Short mmCIF file of C-alpha atoms in Angstrom, two decimals:
data_model
loop_
_atom_site.label_atom_id
_atom_site.label_comp_id
_atom_site.label_asym_id
_atom_site.label_seq_id
_atom_site.Cartn_x
_atom_site.Cartn_y
_atom_site.Cartn_z
CA MET A 1 68.46 23.28 -35.52
CA SER A 2 65.28 24.02 -37.75
CA THR A 3 63.35 27.36 -38.59
CA LEU A 4 60.64 27.84 -41.11
CA GLU A 5 60.09 31.52 -42.73
CA LEU A 6 57.26 32.32 -44.47
CA GLU A 7 58.08 35.92 -46.63
CA ASN A 8 55.43 38.23 -48.70
CA ILE A 9 53.47 34.45 -49.85
CA SER A 10 50.34 35.36 -52.02
CA LYS A 11 48.57 32.39 -53.57
CA SER A 12 45.37 33.03 -55.37
CA PHE A 13 42.92 30.19 -56.99
CA GLY A 14 41.69 32.01 -60.78
CA GLU A 15 39.83 35.16 -59.02
CA LEU A 16 39.91 33.89 -55.28
CA THR A 17 42.73 35.01 -53.10
CA ILE A 18 43.69 32.64 -50.23
CA LEU A 19 47.05 34.13 -49.43
CA ASP A 20 47.78 37.86 -49.70
CA HIS A 21 51.24 38.54 -48.41
CA LEU A 22 51.44 36.72 -45.70
CA ASP A 23 54.43 36.42 -43.45
CA LEU A 24 55.22 34.39 -40.93
CA ARG A 25 58.66 32.78 -38.71
CA VAL A 26 59.21 29.52 -36.32
CA ASN A 27 62.03 30.02 -34.34
CA ASP A 28 63.99 26.81 -33.43
CA GLY A 29 62.41 24.51 -30.58
CA GLU A 30 59.31 26.87 -30.61
CA PHE A 31 55.68 25.21 -31.05
CA VAL A 32 53.52 27.75 -32.89
CA SER A 33 49.95 27.53 -33.43
CA LEU A 34 48.01 28.92 -37.00
CA LEU A 35 44.46 29.87 -34.96
CA GLY A 36 41.78 30.23 -37.73
CA PRO A 37 38.42 29.74 -38.54
CA SER A 38 37.82 27.17 -41.45
CA GLY A 39 38.19 28.12 -44.70
CA SER A 40 40.78 30.65 -43.79
CA GLY A 41 43.33 29.00 -45.79
CA LYS A 42 45.11 27.04 -43.32
CA SER A 43 45.20 23.90 -45.08
CA THR A 44 46.62 26.32 -48.31
CA ILE A 45 49.49 27.45 -46.17
CA PHE A 46 50.84 23.46 -45.36
CA HIS A 47 50.64 22.72 -49.20
CA LEU A 48 52.42 25.30 -49.92
CA ILE A 49 55.28 24.52 -47.18
CA GLY A 50 54.58 20.96 -48.24
CA GLY A 51 55.35 21.75 -52.44
CA LEU A 52 52.30 20.40 -53.42
CA TYR A 53 51.39 24.19 -54.54
CA GLN A 54 53.68 26.92 -55.71
CA ALA A 55 52.90 30.11 -54.56
CA ASP A 56 52.52 32.98 -56.88
CA HIS A 57 54.63 35.21 -54.47
CA GLY A 58 57.12 35.68 -52.09
CA THR A 59 59.64 32.73 -50.79
CA ILE A 60 59.27 29.92 -48.18
CA ARG A 61 62.68 29.42 -46.30
CA LEU A 62 63.63 26.24 -44.30
CA ASP A 63 66.91 26.92 -42.32
CA ASN A 64 67.43 29.85 -44.80
CA GLU A 65 67.12 27.89 -47.78
CA ALA A 66 64.41 28.44 -50.29
CA ILE A 67 61.67 25.54 -50.15
CA ASN A 68 58.95 26.98 -52.78
CA GLY A 69 57.84 24.38 -54.65
CA LYS A 70 59.90 21.88 -53.16
CA LYS A 71 58.46 18.48 -52.00
CA GLY A 72 59.29 16.72 -48.69
CA SER A 73 60.59 19.24 -47.37
CA ILE A 74 58.84 19.12 -43.66
CA SER A 75 57.78 16.43 -41.71
CA TYR A 76 53.75 16.37 -42.17
CA MET A 77 50.76 15.01 -39.92
CA PRO A 78 47.47 15.04 -41.79
CA GLN A 79 44.06 15.52 -39.94
CA THR A 80 43.23 12.10 -40.18
CA PRO A 81 45.96 9.31 -39.25
CA SER A 82 46.44 8.48 -42.84
CA LEU A 83 48.13 5.15 -41.59
CA PHE A 84 48.42 2.24 -44.35
CA PRO A 85 46.12 -0.37 -43.13
CA TRP A 86 48.40 -3.24 -44.55
CA ARG A 87 51.19 -1.81 -42.62
CA THR A 88 51.59 -2.74 -38.72
CA VAL A 89 52.29 -0.23 -36.01
CA LEU A 90 55.93 -0.36 -36.64
CA GLU A 91 55.59 -0.87 -40.06
CA ASN A 92 53.94 2.70 -40.07
CA VAL A 93 56.12 4.37 -38.35
CA VAL A 94 59.23 3.86 -40.31
CA LEU A 95 57.29 5.02 -43.88
CA SER A 96 58.15 8.74 -43.50
CA VAL A 97 62.15 7.12 -43.18
CA GLU A 98 61.52 4.62 -45.55
CA LEU A 99 60.86 7.20 -48.41
CA HIS A 100 64.53 8.66 -48.17
CA GLN A 101 66.47 5.92 -46.84
CA LYS A 102 67.26 2.80 -44.99
CA PRO A 103 64.84 2.86 -41.82
CA ASP A 104 66.44 2.04 -38.01
CA LYS A 105 63.72 -0.29 -36.73
CA GLN A 106 65.55 -0.40 -33.18
CA LYS A 107 65.14 3.94 -32.97
CA ALA A 108 61.43 3.36 -34.11
CA LEU A 109 60.75 0.68 -31.41
CA GLU A 110 62.42 3.24 -28.70
CA MET A 111 60.09 6.19 -30.41
CA LEU A 112 57.26 4.06 -29.80
CA GLU A 113 58.10 2.58 -26.36
CA ARG A 114 58.49 6.24 -25.06
CA ALA A 115 55.31 7.11 -26.93
CA GLY A 116 53.94 4.01 -25.01
CA LEU A 117 52.61 2.14 -28.11
CA LYS A 118 55.38 -0.47 -27.72
CA ASP A 119 52.79 -3.03 -27.10
CA TYR A 120 50.99 -2.26 -30.65
CA ALA A 121 54.30 -2.27 -32.85
CA ASN A 122 52.50 -5.52 -33.89
CA ALA A 123 48.96 -4.44 -34.35
CA TYR A 124 47.53 -3.34 -37.39
CA PRO A 125 45.76 0.23 -37.55
CA HIS A 126 42.19 -1.04 -37.54
CA GLU A 127 42.89 -3.14 -34.40
CA LEU A 128 43.61 0.56 -32.64
CA SER A 129 41.25 3.56 -31.42
CA GLY A 130 41.09 6.63 -33.18
CA GLY A 131 43.33 8.21 -30.70
CA MET A 132 45.69 5.73 -30.73
CA ARG A 133 45.57 5.84 -34.48
CA GLN A 134 46.84 9.33 -34.27
CA ARG A 135 49.58 8.81 -31.68
CA VAL A 136 50.76 6.26 -34.28
CA ALA A 137 50.75 9.11 -36.90
CA PHE A 138 52.35 11.31 -34.63
CA VAL A 139 55.19 9.06 -33.87
CA ARG A 140 55.52 8.70 -37.80
CA SER A 141 56.03 12.70 -38.30
CA LEU A 142 58.87 12.82 -35.26
CA LEU A 143 60.53 9.66 -36.72
CA SER A 144 60.99 11.26 -40.01
CA PRO A 145 64.05 12.48 -41.39
CA GLN A 146 63.08 16.08 -41.63
CA SER A 147 63.16 18.19 -38.40
CA PHE A 148 60.45 20.72 -39.15
CA ILE A 149 57.09 18.90 -38.22
CA CYS A 150 53.81 20.51 -39.18
CA LEU A 151 50.74 19.37 -38.01
CA ASP A 152 47.45 19.91 -39.45
CA GLU A 153 44.47 19.87 -36.81
CA PRO A 154 45.56 16.29 -35.96
CA PHE A 155 43.27 16.14 -32.86
CA SER A 156 39.88 17.75 -34.39
CA ALA A 157 38.28 14.52 -35.58
CA LEU A 158 38.61 12.97 -31.78
CA ASP A 159 36.05 13.46 -28.78
CA GLU A 160 36.70 15.67 -26.17
CA PHE A 161 37.95 13.26 -23.75
CA THR A 162 40.43 11.96 -26.18
CA ARG A 163 41.54 14.99 -27.15
CA LEU A 164 42.38 16.05 -23.94
CA GLU A 165 44.41 13.32 -23.01
CA MET A 166 46.30 13.27 -26.69
CA GLN A 167 46.97 17.30 -25.71
CA LYS A 168 48.63 16.18 -22.34
CA TRP A 169 50.56 13.35 -24.07
CA LEU A 170 51.78 15.54 -27.24
CA LEU A 171 53.04 18.06 -24.64
CA THR A 172 55.00 14.99 -22.68
CA ILE A 173 56.46 13.90 -26.06
CA TRP A 174 57.44 17.12 -27.86
CA GLU A 175 58.73 18.64 -24.50
CA GLN A 176 61.34 15.88 -24.61
CA GLU A 177 62.21 15.60 -28.18
CA ARG A 178 61.74 19.77 -28.36
CA PRO A 179 61.41 19.93 -32.34
CA SER A 180 60.20 22.85 -34.24
CA VAL A 181 56.39 22.83 -34.70
CA LEU A 182 53.50 24.62 -36.71
CA PHE A 183 50.27 23.52 -35.70
CA VAL A 184 47.15 24.19 -37.33
CA THR A 185 43.85 24.15 -35.20
CA HIS A 186 40.52 26.15 -34.90
CA ASN A 187 40.14 25.37 -30.98
CA ILE A 188 41.61 28.29 -29.18
CA GLU A 189 42.07 26.55 -25.49
CA GLU A 190 44.23 23.59 -27.33
CA ALA A 191 46.13 26.39 -28.63
CA ILE A 192 46.84 28.70 -25.40
CA PHE A 193 47.47 25.18 -23.95
CA LEU A 194 50.49 23.72 -26.23
CA SER A 195 52.18 26.35 -28.25
CA ASP A 196 54.74 29.20 -27.35
CA ARG A 197 53.28 31.59 -30.03
CA ILE A 198 49.72 31.92 -31.84
CA LEU A 199 49.40 33.11 -34.69
CA VAL A 200 45.35 34.57 -35.22
CA LEU A 201 44.63 34.24 -38.63
CA GLY A 202 42.03 36.83 -40.64
CA SER A 203 40.10 35.25 -43.66
CA LYS A 204 39.77 35.89 -47.19
CA PRO A 205 42.64 36.53 -47.93
CA ALA A 206 44.41 35.00 -44.83
CA ASN A 207 46.89 37.03 -43.27
CA VAL A 208 48.31 36.69 -39.82
CA ILE A 209 46.34 39.83 -37.99
CA LYS A 210 47.72 39.61 -34.42
CA GLU A 211 50.15 37.63 -32.37
CA PHE A 212 49.81 36.28 -28.82
CA THR A 213 52.74 34.98 -27.00
CA ILE A 214 51.96 32.69 -24.56
CA ASP A 215 54.63 32.30 -21.72
CA PHE A 216 53.15 29.89 -19.32
CA LYS A 217 56.17 28.02 -18.01
CA ARG A 218 56.67 24.02 -18.89
CA PRO A 219 56.61 21.54 -18.53
CA ARG A 220 52.76 22.48 -18.36
CA ASN A 221 49.53 20.55 -17.26
CA GLU A 222 45.84 20.37 -17.20
CA GLU A 223 45.27 22.87 -14.38
CA LEU A 224 46.79 25.19 -16.67
CA THR A 225 43.45 25.45 -18.55
CA LEU A 226 41.47 26.45 -15.68
CA THR A 227 44.06 29.16 -14.24
CA GLN A 228 42.54 33.08 -14.36
CA GLU A 229 45.97 33.84 -16.69
CA PHE A 230 44.98 31.24 -18.74
CA LEU A 231 40.89 32.28 -18.99
CA GLU A 232 42.14 35.99 -19.82
CA LYS A 233 44.34 34.78 -22.66
CA LYS A 234 41.37 32.55 -23.93
CA LYS A 235 39.15 35.86 -23.66
CA GLU A 236 41.47 37.83 -25.65
CA ILE A 237 41.97 35.90 -28.30
CA TYR A 238 38.25 34.80 -28.31
CA GLN A 239 37.59 38.65 -29.34
CA THR A 240 40.21 39.03 -31.60
CA LEU A 241 38.68 35.98 -33.43
CA ARG A 242 35.22 37.59 -33.09
CA GLY A 243 36.13 40.57 -34.72
CA VAL A 244 37.60 38.36 -37.65
CA LEU A 245 34.66 36.66 -38.08
CA ASN A 246 32.48 39.76 -37.96
CA ASP A 247 34.14 41.70 -40.40
CA MET B 1 31.37 -23.60 -39.30
CA PHE B 2 28.88 -26.59 -39.15
CA ARG B 3 26.24 -23.93 -38.67
CA LYS B 4 27.12 -22.01 -41.41
CA SER B 5 27.46 -25.04 -44.61
CA PHE B 6 24.17 -27.09 -42.57
CA LEU B 7 21.38 -24.83 -44.93
CA PRO B 8 23.69 -25.30 -48.34
CA VAL B 9 24.42 -28.63 -47.33
CA SER B 10 20.79 -29.98 -46.79
CA VAL B 11 19.67 -27.82 -49.68
CA ILE B 12 21.86 -30.08 -51.88
CA VAL B 13 21.17 -33.07 -50.21
CA SER B 14 17.50 -32.56 -50.50
CA ILE B 15 17.59 -31.65 -54.32
CA LEU B 16 19.83 -35.05 -54.68
CA ILE B 17 16.57 -37.37 -52.80
CA ILE B 18 14.28 -35.67 -54.57
CA TRP B 19 15.78 -36.26 -58.69
CA GLU B 20 16.57 -39.90 -56.90
CA LEU B 21 13.28 -40.51 -56.03
CA SER B 22 11.77 -38.99 -59.11
CA SER B 23 13.91 -40.85 -61.53
CA ARG B 24 13.22 -44.11 -59.94
CA ILE B 25 9.16 -43.44 -59.61
CA LEU B 26 8.87 -41.84 -62.92
CA ALA B 27 11.07 -44.50 -64.69
CA ILE B 28 13.06 -41.97 -66.85
CA PRO B 29 15.53 -43.77 -68.87
CA THR B 30 19.22 -43.74 -68.01
CA TRP B 31 19.96 -42.17 -71.72
CA VAL B 32 18.13 -39.25 -70.77
CA LEU B 33 18.28 -38.21 -66.73
CA PRO B 34 20.43 -40.70 -64.67
CA ALA B 35 19.58 -40.82 -61.13
CA PRO B 36 22.61 -39.95 -58.86
CA THR B 37 23.43 -43.18 -57.63
CA ILE B 38 24.13 -44.05 -61.00
CA ILE B 39 26.25 -41.33 -61.56
CA MET B 40 28.02 -41.78 -58.68
CA GLN B 41 28.67 -45.81 -59.63
CA GLU B 42 30.01 -44.31 -62.78
CA ALA B 43 32.30 -41.91 -60.98
CA ILE B 44 33.77 -44.44 -58.89
CA ASN B 45 33.82 -47.37 -61.13
CA GLY B 46 35.11 -45.51 -64.49
CA TRP B 47 38.34 -43.66 -62.39
CA SER B 48 40.93 -45.34 -64.46
CA ASN B 49 39.02 -44.35 -67.51
CA TYR B 50 38.83 -40.68 -67.10
CA GLN B 51 41.54 -39.76 -64.59
CA HIS B 52 44.14 -38.80 -66.94
CA HIS B 53 41.50 -36.80 -68.52
CA ILE B 54 40.91 -34.83 -65.49
CA LEU B 55 44.78 -34.39 -64.80
CA SER B 56 45.06 -32.81 -68.39
CA THR B 57 42.35 -30.49 -67.77
CA VAL B 58 43.96 -29.49 -64.25
CA PHE B 59 46.96 -28.63 -66.21
CA LEU B 60 45.41 -26.82 -68.84
CA THR B 61 43.09 -24.80 -66.59
CA VAL B 62 46.88 -23.79 -64.11
CA SER B 63 48.68 -22.73 -66.71
CA GLY B 64 46.22 -20.90 -68.99
CA PHE B 65 45.23 -19.10 -65.51
CA ALA B 66 48.67 -18.39 -64.90
CA ILE B 67 49.06 -16.69 -68.12
CA GLY B 68 45.50 -15.00 -67.85
CA VAL B 69 46.23 -13.36 -64.56
CA SER B 70 49.63 -11.93 -65.39
CA VAL B 71 48.39 -10.66 -68.65
CA GLY B 72 45.39 -8.99 -66.58
CA LEU B 73 47.72 -7.77 -64.15
CA LEU B 74 50.25 -6.46 -66.82
CA ILE B 75 47.48 -4.67 -68.56
CA ALA B 76 46.31 -3.09 -65.14
CA ILE B 77 49.54 -1.47 -63.96
CA MET B 78 50.17 -0.21 -67.80
CA LEU B 79 46.68 1.33 -68.37
CA HIS B 80 47.15 2.61 -64.71
CA LEU B 81 50.09 4.26 -65.16
CA LEU B 82 49.37 5.61 -68.78
CA PRO B 83 46.17 7.21 -68.44
CA LYS B 84 46.23 7.94 -72.08
CA ILE B 85 46.60 4.43 -73.19
CA ARG B 86 43.77 3.65 -70.67
CA GLU B 87 41.13 6.04 -72.48
CA ALA B 88 42.05 4.46 -75.76
CA LEU B 89 42.27 0.94 -74.57
CA TYR B 90 39.60 0.56 -71.85
CA PRO B 91 36.41 0.41 -74.31
CA LEU B 92 38.35 -2.04 -76.37
CA LEU B 93 38.96 -3.98 -73.43
CA ILE B 94 35.51 -4.23 -72.48
CA MET B 95 34.44 -4.93 -76.25
CA SER B 96 36.76 -8.06 -76.11
CA GLN B 97 34.51 -9.74 -73.74
CA ASN B 98 31.19 -9.12 -76.04
CA ILE B 99 32.83 -11.94 -78.57
CA PRO B 100 31.39 -15.40 -77.84
CA ILE B 101 34.17 -17.45 -76.58
CA ILE B 102 32.24 -20.14 -79.00
CA VAL B 103 32.93 -18.21 -81.77
CA LEU B 104 36.16 -16.80 -81.18
CA ALA B 105 37.64 -20.49 -80.46
CA PRO B 106 37.12 -22.06 -83.83
CA LEU B 107 38.64 -18.96 -85.24
CA LEU B 108 41.67 -19.44 -83.07
CA VAL B 109 42.09 -22.91 -83.90
CA ILE B 110 42.04 -22.13 -87.76
CA TRP B 111 44.78 -19.20 -87.02
CA PHE B 112 47.21 -21.65 -84.50
CA GLY B 113 46.00 -25.38 -85.12
CA PHE B 114 44.96 -28.10 -82.40
CA GLY B 115 48.09 -27.62 -80.36
CA VAL B 116 47.80 -26.33 -76.71
CA THR B 117 48.28 -22.21 -77.95
CA PRO B 118 44.61 -21.88 -78.93
CA LYS B 119 43.37 -23.21 -75.87
CA LEU B 120 46.70 -21.19 -73.34
CA LEU B 121 44.68 -18.14 -75.54
CA ILE B 122 40.74 -19.04 -74.93
CA ILE B 123 41.79 -19.47 -71.01
CA THR B 124 43.58 -15.88 -71.18
CA LEU B 125 41.21 -14.43 -72.85
CA VAL B 126 38.80 -15.37 -70.39
CA CYS B 127 40.85 -14.94 -67.10
CA PHE B 128 42.79 -12.18 -67.67
CA PHE B 129 39.56 -9.72 -67.80
CA PRO B 130 38.14 -10.09 -64.19
CA VAL B 131 41.49 -9.03 -62.91
CA ALA B 132 42.76 -6.68 -65.04
CA VAL B 133 39.48 -4.79 -64.48
CA SER B 134 38.95 -5.14 -60.68
CA THR B 135 43.33 -4.32 -60.46
CA ILE B 136 42.81 -1.00 -62.50
CA ASP B 137 39.73 -0.07 -60.21
CA GLY B 138 41.71 -1.01 -56.79
CA LEU B 139 44.73 1.20 -58.07
CA ARG B 140 42.26 4.08 -59.29
CA HIS B 141 40.25 4.13 -55.95
CA THR B 142 43.23 4.49 -53.66
CA ASN B 143 42.27 6.41 -50.73
CA PRO B 144 42.97 10.33 -51.70
CA GLU B 145 44.45 11.37 -48.15
CA LEU B 146 46.98 8.52 -48.33
CA ILE B 147 48.28 9.77 -51.73
CA HIS B 148 47.91 13.44 -50.18
CA TYR B 149 50.09 12.28 -47.50
CA MET B 150 52.62 10.38 -49.59
CA LYS B 151 52.70 13.59 -51.50
CA MET B 152 53.44 15.47 -48.37
CA ALA B 153 55.79 13.38 -47.19
CA GLY B 154 58.21 13.93 -50.54
CA ALA B 155 57.37 10.27 -51.89
CA THR B 156 58.30 9.87 -55.59
CA LYS B 157 55.58 9.12 -58.07
CA LYS B 158 57.67 5.36 -58.18
CA GLN B 159 57.14 5.28 -54.36
CA ILE B 160 53.50 6.28 -54.42
CA PHE B 161 53.08 3.38 -56.57
CA THR B 162 54.69 0.66 -55.34
CA LYS B 163 54.49 1.74 -51.38
CA LEU B 164 50.74 2.90 -51.43
CA GLU B 165 48.61 2.21 -54.86
CA LEU B 166 49.74 -1.62 -55.61
CA PRO B 167 49.25 -2.64 -52.16
CA HIS B 168 45.80 -1.02 -52.19
CA ALA B 169 44.66 -2.88 -54.95
CA VAL B 170 45.23 -6.56 -53.57
CA PRO B 171 41.92 -6.88 -51.95
CA GLN B 172 40.36 -5.92 -54.98
CA MET B 173 42.77 -7.82 -57.27
CA PHE B 174 41.55 -10.77 -55.12
CA SER B 175 38.31 -10.25 -55.82
CA GLY B 176 39.00 -10.63 -59.74
CA LEU B 177 41.22 -13.94 -59.37
CA LYS B 178 37.84 -15.87 -57.56
CA ILE B 179 36.17 -14.83 -60.69
CA SER B 180 39.18 -15.88 -63.00
CA ALA B 181 39.43 -18.89 -61.35
CA THR B 182 36.66 -20.29 -61.84
CA TYR B 183 35.93 -19.35 -65.18
CA SER B 184 39.50 -20.91 -65.96
CA VAL B 185 37.95 -24.04 -65.52
CA MET B 186 34.99 -23.51 -67.90
CA GLY B 187 37.64 -21.69 -70.67
CA ALA B 188 39.35 -25.06 -70.42
CA VAL B 189 36.94 -27.29 -70.90
CA ILE B 190 35.70 -25.29 -73.75
CA SER B 191 38.96 -24.96 -75.16
CA GLU B 192 39.00 -28.93 -75.37
CA TRP B 193 35.87 -29.00 -76.97
CA LEU B 194 37.62 -27.75 -80.15
CA GLY B 195 39.78 -30.98 -80.63
CA ALA B 196 42.04 -32.33 -78.11
CA ASN B 197 42.94 -35.57 -77.27
CA LYS B 198 42.83 -35.38 -73.53
CA GLY B 199 40.82 -33.64 -71.00
CA ILE B 200 37.54 -33.27 -69.43
CA GLY B 201 36.00 -31.66 -72.30
CA VAL B 202 37.03 -34.47 -74.73
CA TYR B 203 35.61 -36.92 -72.41
CA MET B 204 32.23 -34.98 -71.97
CA THR B 205 31.88 -34.83 -76.14
CA LEU B 206 32.80 -38.38 -76.26
CA ALA B 207 30.21 -39.56 -73.56
CA SER B 208 27.63 -37.37 -74.97
CA SER B 209 27.81 -38.53 -78.50
CA SER B 210 27.67 -41.75 -77.08
CA PHE B 211 24.27 -41.48 -75.19
CA ARG B 212 26.39 -42.48 -71.31
CA THR B 213 24.46 -39.23 -70.20
CA ASP B 214 26.06 -40.72 -66.69
CA ARG B 215 29.49 -39.50 -67.96
CA VAL B 216 28.09 -36.21 -68.67
CA PHE B 217 27.23 -35.83 -65.57
CA VAL B 218 30.68 -37.38 -64.35
CA ALA B 219 32.36 -34.77 -66.02
CA ILE B 220 30.05 -32.13 -64.84
CA LEU B 221 30.87 -33.06 -61.47
CA PHE B 222 34.15 -32.88 -61.90
CA ILE B 223 34.03 -29.68 -63.41
CA MET B 224 32.44 -28.20 -60.25
CA ILE B 225 34.58 -29.94 -57.82
CA LEU B 226 37.64 -28.62 -59.55
CA CYS B 227 35.77 -24.41 -59.88
CA LEU B 228 35.36 -25.41 -55.80
CA ILE B 229 38.95 -26.52 -55.48
CA PHE B 230 40.49 -23.22 -57.27
CA PHE B 231 38.27 -20.81 -55.60
CA ALA B 232 39.23 -22.50 -52.34
CA ILE B 233 43.13 -22.04 -53.33
CA ILE B 234 42.68 -18.40 -53.87
CA ILE B 235 40.35 -17.45 -50.56
CA ALA B 236 42.97 -19.34 -48.65
CA ALA B 237 45.78 -17.18 -50.67
CA GLU B 238 44.02 -14.38 -49.72
CA LYS B 239 43.51 -15.25 -45.77
CA ILE B 240 47.42 -15.43 -45.83
CA ILE B 241 47.84 -12.06 -47.92
CA LEU B 242 45.38 -9.98 -46.89
CA LYS B 243 45.72 -10.94 -42.71
CA TRP B 244 46.01 -7.45 -42.05
CA HIS B 245 42.49 -7.02 -43.39
CA PRO B 246 39.70 -6.06 -41.27
CA GLY B 247 36.74 -8.48 -41.04
CA LYS B 248 33.48 -7.04 -42.28
CA GLU B 249 32.09 -6.87 -38.91
CA GLU B 250 34.79 -3.83 -38.16
CA GLN B 251 34.84 -2.43 -41.48
CA SER B 252 32.31 0.60 -41.21
#
């Protein structure tokens, strides 16, 4: 059970207003994507949720409890895998647990097995490919004691083939566990393929300018990306985004 | 392994051959420059004369190195955790290395006498610096992405230090350790010159004042061997501890 709510959030750095009265909500077990051009303040939103920055205005609520400026309330997966090179895969995935309580290695091993990483449990990150490292980073955020997961453009550094593989893999794992997810991306197709809902961000200052509900049934597979309905959605979102860029 | 060592070994062997031949052909007196074979003879025949000197130097080096490294690590950690103090003390740290040890040594004897204290102090002074500087650098250059991740994951300052910054600095620390290990032998020999009754430094002073140049070279030989052994021990420890570290060819 985990919901996240941003209410009337404003944040500026000096003269520059990044977020202006932003509202967004992620329901329990929902996969919500934030879609927006680079520099639209997506990272700032995560830093606010993560407690690294204080909002100038407004409240952030996790399960109806204000978490403004409180670090470590959410489980976070950054753009780069950010694995510790001196830890094995197994030691890396328990890191987020280790910060708050005694880690359960057995549970970690089971999760690695489900994620298809069992054979790599004792490997070091530098022995893995880029896609594998991202999988490890995702398993780490799943194992994290916080139930709400924030993913910050996790696949943006991967090549197109690996990216598609990773999206399918992410969906299978997510459909088993069903955690609430806030996913940041600038890839329209990725957002449609994965999400229940897409929030399109306008830039400077960022605000949710349009919301799309994606109700393709789950489990989804890659054929979906070639269907007429999918392409319709993509076109619709693309036009919205173009409007944002032209402003 | 054989291919790698072939080149340096052949260079050393040819230098030795040239040395041997020229000292025979030019008939250089032994007290000026003894031939390698004469040095080797003295090294083998004189073993019982000088082995206690070597043991004493090894003991002094190891204890001085241990103290120096601990001091270096403590300084590095302290300066890292207290940035204000780092600002204040870092220039002092560098200045401490500008004082020639050879000048400082007699002063230390005046202050602390001829016992083991000034000797350990000299080795410590020589050893702490490479470790301290390299460890501070390692601590400071922790990958910002990893620090960011740790903060987002709700790590405390202490957790960031023990779980991230400290292990992150270990490879850098080892490069300092390697330098300190070789310096420590030199530090020990210099400290023995000041006044001691045992040690390679003492053996060397006695040999040179009695024009036993062959023995001076035996001393030099053993100083080099000790340096190499200490260096090899550090490299072996590094290999064991940094087994996670990607090889050079994999780092991009």
